[in-house]
Coordinates of C-alpha atoms and ligand atoms in Angstrom, one line a residue:
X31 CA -126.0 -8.2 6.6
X32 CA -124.4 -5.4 8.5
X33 CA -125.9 -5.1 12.0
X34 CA -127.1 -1.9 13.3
X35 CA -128.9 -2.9 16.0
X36 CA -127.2 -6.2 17.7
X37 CA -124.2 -6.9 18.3
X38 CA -122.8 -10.6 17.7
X39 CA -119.6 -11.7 19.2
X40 CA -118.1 -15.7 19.7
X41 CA -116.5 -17.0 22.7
X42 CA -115.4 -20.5 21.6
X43 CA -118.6 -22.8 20.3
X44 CA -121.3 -20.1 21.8
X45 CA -122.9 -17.1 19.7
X46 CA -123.8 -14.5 22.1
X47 CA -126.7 -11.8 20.5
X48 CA -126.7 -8.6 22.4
X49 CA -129.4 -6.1 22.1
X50 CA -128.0 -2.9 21.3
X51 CA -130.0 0.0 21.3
X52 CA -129.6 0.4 25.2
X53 CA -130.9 4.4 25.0
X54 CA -134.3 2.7 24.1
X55 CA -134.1 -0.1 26.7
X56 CA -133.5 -2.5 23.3
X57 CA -136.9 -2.0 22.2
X58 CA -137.9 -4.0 19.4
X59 CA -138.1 -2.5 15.6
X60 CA -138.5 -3.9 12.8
X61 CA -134.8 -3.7 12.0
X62 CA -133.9 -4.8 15.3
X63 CA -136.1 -7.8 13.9
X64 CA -134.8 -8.5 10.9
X65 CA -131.1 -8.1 12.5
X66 CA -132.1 -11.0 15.1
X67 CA -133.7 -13.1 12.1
X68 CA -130.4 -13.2 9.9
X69 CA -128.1 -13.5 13.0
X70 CA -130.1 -16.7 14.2
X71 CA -130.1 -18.2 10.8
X72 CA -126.3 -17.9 10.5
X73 CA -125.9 -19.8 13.9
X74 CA -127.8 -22.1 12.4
X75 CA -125.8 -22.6 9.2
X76 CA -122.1 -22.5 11.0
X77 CA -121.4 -26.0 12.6
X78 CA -118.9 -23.9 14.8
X79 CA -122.2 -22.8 16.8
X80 CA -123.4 -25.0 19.3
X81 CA -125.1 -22.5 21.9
X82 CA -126.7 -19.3 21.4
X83 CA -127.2 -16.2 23.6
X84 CA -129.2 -13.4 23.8
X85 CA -128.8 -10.5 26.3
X86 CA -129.2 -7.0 26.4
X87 CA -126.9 -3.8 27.0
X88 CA -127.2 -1.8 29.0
X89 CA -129.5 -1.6 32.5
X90 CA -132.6 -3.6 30.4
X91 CA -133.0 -6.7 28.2
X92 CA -136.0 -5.5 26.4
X93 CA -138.7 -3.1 26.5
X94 CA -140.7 -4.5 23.9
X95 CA -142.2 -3.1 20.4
X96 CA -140.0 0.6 20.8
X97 CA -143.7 2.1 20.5
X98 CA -141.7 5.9 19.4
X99 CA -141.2 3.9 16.3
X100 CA -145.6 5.0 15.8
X101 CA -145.4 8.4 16.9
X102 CA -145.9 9.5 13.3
X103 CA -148.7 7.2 13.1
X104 CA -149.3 3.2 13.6
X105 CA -148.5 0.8 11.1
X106 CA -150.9 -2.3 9.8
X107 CA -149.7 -4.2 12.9
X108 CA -151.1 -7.5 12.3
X109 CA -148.7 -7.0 9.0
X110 CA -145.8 -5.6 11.2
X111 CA -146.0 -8.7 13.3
X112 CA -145.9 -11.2 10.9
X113 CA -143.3 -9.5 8.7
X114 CA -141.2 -9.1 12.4
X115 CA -141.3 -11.5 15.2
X116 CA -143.5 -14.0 14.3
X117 CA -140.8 -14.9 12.2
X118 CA -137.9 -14.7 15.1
X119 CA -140.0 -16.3 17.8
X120 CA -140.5 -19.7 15.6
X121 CA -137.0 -19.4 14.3
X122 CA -135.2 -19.0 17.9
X123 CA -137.6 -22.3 18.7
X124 CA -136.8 -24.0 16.0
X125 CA -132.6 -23.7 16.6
X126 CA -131.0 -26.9 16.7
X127 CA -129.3 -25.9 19.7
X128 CA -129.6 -24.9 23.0
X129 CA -130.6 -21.1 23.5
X130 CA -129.6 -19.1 26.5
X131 CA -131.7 -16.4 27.5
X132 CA -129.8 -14.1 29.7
X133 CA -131.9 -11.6 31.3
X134 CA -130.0 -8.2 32.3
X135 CA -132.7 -5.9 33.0
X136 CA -136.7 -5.4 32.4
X137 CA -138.2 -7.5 29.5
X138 CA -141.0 -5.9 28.6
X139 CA -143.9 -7.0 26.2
X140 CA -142.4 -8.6 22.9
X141 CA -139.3 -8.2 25.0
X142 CA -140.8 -10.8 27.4
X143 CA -141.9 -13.2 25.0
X144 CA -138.5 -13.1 23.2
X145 CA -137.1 -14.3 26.7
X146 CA -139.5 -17.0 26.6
X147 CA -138.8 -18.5 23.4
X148 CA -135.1 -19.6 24.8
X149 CA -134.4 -22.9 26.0
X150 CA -133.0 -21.7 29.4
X151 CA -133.3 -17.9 31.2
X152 CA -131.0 -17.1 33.5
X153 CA -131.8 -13.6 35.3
X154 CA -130.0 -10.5 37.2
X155 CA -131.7 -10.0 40.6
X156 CA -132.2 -6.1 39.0
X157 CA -134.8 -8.1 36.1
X158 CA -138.5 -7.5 36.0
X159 CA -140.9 -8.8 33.2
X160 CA -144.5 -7.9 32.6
X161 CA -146.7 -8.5 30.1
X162 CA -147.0 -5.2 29.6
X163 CA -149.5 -5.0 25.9
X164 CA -152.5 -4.6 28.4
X165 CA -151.9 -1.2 29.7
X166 CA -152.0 0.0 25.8
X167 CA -155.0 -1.6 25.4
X168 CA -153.2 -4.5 23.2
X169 CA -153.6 -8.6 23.5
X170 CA -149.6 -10.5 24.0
X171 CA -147.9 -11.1 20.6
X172 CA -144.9 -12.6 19.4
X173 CA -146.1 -15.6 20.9
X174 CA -147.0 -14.7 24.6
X175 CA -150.3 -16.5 24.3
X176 CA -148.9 -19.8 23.8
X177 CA -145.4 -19.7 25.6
X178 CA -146.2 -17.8 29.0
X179 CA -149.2 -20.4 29.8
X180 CA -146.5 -23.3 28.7
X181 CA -144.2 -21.8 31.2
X182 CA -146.2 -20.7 34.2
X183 CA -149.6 -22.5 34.0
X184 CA -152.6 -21.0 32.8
X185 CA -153.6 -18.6 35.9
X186 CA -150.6 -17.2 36.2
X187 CA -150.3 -16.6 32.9
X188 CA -153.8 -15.4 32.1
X189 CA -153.0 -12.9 35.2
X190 CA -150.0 -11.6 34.0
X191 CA -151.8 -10.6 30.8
X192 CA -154.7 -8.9 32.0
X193 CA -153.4 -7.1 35.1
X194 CA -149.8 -6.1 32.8
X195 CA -148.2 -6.5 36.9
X196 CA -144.6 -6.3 36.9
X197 CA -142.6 -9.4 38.6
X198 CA -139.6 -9.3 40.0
X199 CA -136.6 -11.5 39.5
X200 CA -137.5 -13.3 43.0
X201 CA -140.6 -13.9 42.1
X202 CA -140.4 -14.5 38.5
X203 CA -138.2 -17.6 39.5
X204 CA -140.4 -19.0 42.1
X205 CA -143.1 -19.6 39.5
X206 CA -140.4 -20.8 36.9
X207 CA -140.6 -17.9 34.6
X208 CA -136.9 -18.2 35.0
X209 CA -134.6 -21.0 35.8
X210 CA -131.9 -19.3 37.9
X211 CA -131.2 -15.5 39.0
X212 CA -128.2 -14.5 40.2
X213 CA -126.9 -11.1 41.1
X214 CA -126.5 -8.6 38.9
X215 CA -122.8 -8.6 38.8
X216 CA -122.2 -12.3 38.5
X217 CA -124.6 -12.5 35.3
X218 CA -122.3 -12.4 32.2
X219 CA -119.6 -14.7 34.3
X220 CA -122.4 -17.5 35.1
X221 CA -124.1 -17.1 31.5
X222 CA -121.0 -17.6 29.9
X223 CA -120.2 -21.0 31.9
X224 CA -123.7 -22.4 31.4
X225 CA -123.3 -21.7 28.2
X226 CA -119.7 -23.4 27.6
X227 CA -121.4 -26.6 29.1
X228 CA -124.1 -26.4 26.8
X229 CA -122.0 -26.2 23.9
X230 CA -120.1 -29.2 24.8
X231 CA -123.2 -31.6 24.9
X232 CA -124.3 -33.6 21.9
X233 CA -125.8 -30.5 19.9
X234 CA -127.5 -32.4 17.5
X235 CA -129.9 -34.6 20.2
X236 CA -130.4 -31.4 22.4
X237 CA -132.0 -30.1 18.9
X238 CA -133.7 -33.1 18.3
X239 CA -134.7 -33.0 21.9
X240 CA -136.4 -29.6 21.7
X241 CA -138.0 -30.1 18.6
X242 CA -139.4 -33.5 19.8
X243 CA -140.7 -32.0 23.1
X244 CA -142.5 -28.8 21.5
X245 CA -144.0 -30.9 18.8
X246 CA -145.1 -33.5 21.4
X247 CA -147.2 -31.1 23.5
X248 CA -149.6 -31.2 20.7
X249 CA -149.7 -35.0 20.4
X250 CA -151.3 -38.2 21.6
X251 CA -149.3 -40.2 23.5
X252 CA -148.8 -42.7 20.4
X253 CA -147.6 -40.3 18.3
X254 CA -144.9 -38.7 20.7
X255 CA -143.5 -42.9 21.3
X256 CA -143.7 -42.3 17.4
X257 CA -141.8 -39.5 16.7
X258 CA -139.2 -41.0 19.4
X259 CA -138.4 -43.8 17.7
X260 CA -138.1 -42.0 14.5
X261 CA -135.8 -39.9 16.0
X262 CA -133.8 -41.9 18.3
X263 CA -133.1 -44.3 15.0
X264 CA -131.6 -40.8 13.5
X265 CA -129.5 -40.5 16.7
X266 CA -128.1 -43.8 17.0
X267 CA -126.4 -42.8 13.7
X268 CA -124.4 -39.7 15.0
X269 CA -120.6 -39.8 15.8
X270 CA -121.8 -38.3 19.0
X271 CA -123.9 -41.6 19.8
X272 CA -120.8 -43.3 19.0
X273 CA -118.6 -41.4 21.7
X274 CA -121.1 -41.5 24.3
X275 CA -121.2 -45.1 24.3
X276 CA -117.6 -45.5 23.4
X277 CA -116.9 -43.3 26.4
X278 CA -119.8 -45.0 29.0
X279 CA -118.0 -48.7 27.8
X280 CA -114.9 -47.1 28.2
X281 CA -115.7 -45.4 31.6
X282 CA -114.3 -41.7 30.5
X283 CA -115.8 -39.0 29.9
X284 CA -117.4 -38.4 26.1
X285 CA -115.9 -35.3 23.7
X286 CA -119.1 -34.6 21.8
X287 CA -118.3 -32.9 18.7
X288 CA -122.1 -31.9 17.8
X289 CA -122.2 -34.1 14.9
Ligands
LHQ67 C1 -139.2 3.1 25.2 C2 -139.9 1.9 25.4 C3 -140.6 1.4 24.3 C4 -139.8 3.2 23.0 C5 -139.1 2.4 27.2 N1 -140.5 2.0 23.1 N2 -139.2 3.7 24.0 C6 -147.2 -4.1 20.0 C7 -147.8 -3.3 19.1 C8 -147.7 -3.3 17.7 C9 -146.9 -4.0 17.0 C10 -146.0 -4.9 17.4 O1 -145.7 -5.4 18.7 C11 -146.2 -5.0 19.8 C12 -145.6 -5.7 20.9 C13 -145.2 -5.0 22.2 O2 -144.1 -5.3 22.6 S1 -146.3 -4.0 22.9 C14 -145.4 -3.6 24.4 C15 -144.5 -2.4 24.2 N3 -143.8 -2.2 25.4 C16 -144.3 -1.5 26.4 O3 -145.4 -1.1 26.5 C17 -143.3 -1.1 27.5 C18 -143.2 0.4 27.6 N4 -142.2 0.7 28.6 C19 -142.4 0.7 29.9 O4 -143.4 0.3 30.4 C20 -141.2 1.1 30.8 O5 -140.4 1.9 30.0 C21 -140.4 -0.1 31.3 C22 -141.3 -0.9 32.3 C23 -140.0 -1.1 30.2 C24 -139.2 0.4 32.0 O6 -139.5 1.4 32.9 P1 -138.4 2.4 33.5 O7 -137.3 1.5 34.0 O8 -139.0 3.3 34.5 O9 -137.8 3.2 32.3 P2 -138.5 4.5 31.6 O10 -139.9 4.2 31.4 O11 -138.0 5.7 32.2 O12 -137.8 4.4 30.1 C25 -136.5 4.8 29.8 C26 -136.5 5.4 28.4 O13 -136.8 4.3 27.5 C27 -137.7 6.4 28.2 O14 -137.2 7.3 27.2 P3 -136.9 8.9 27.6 O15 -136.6 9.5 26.3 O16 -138.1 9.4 28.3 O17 -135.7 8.7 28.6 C28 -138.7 5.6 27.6 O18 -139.7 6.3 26.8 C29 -137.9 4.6 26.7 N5 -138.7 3.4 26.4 N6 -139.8 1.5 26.7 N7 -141.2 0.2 24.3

């Protein structure tokens, strides 16, 4: 699929996905969409990926649904959404590897929940986010009911919705919206070396891991020792499982290969 829309680029094992419609603040169409859907899939696919990216260009990550895309008139949206992003919000879950969200600018809206779907966000200071579907008169989609309570606790997150009040970076990060902000300038430099580290660890567990730990937030005790075992009887069988003991017996440091 030729990309319109995003731009993909690789810096050793990492994928970075950069918004690219910057003169619309990277809204969201349903190109933009499908763009993000086949890029993630290919990560997926290529053994070679073992961290992915998302970003922004430009001064904003997201600004959500790009709303001039209805000016001639508005779409079956319950149909738009689950043609669109409720297929790349499960699908950027569901990666078997870790998923950097690194936040340049406002993420607005759908913008905000993409952010939210990531394993890890790392912000500018110049980044903002609101929930902003209230002040159209709109509910949160692409998963902002279920991942902005998961993140920030209930109350914040039930405020953030009906109020549509913007955060700042500062802020955002005191209530663990986001794990780190750093200044504007220092962003792409610190997102690449998180993400370097990230791509060295055993890829296959952290996707286990993540997939565990979201599926486990809907189960009974029992069933998460469960689901475990099963899975740490899977992971005792990697080569990576292998190096990491090799190396802790050996006392050096492991070269996961992500297999
Ligand atoms: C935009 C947008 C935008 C188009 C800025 N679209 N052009 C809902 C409904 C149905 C189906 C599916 O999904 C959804 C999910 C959603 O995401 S609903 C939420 C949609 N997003 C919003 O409501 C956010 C709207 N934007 C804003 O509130 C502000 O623009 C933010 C806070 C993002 C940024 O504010 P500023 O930094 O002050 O920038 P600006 O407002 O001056 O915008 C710059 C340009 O970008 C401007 O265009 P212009 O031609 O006037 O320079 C905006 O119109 C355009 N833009 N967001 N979502």
């Amino acid at each position: 699929m030729e990309y319109e829309q995003i731009k993909v680029s690789r810096e050793g094992g990492v994928e970075w996905v950069t918004l690219a419609r910057p003169e619309r603040l990277n809204a969201l169409t349903a190109r933009m969409a499908g763009e993000l859907l086949d890029a993630v899939g290919r990560a997926n696919r290529d053994p070679g990926v073992r961290c992915l990216v998302v970003t922004g260009e430009g001064r904003a990550f997201c600004a959500g649904q790009d709303l001039k895309e209805f000016s001639g008139g508005v779409p079956d949206v319950g149909e738009h959404l689950r043609a669109t992003y409720n297929r790349v919000i499960p699908a950027i879950l569901d990666l078997d590897m870790p998923v950097i969200c690194s936040i340049n600018g406002v993420a607005a809206g759908a913008g905000f929940s993409l952010a939210l779907a990531c394993d890890i966000r790392i912000a500018s200071d110049a980044a903002t986010f609101t929930q902003a579907f209230i002040k159209l008169g709109l509910v949160p989609d692409s998963g902002g009911t279920y991942l902005l309570p998961r993140v920030i606790g209930y109350p914040r997150a039930l405020r953030m919705s009906i109020t549509g009040d913007v955060l700042d970076a500062r802020t955002a990060s005191a209530i663990g919206a986001v794990n780190e902000v750093v200044p504007a300038a220092l962003l792409r430099g610190e997102t690449a070396e998180l993400a370097k580290r990230l791509a060295a660890l055993p890829t296959r567990a952290v996707g286990a891991t993540k997939n565990l730990m979201r599926r486990a937030m809907a189960m009974t005790l029992e069933d998460a020792l469960e689901a475990e075992a099963g899975t740490q009887r899977e992971m005792a069988g990697t080569d990576d499982f292998a190096e990491g003991l090799a190396a802790f017996l050996e006392k050096r440091d492991p070269a996961f290969r992500g297999r």
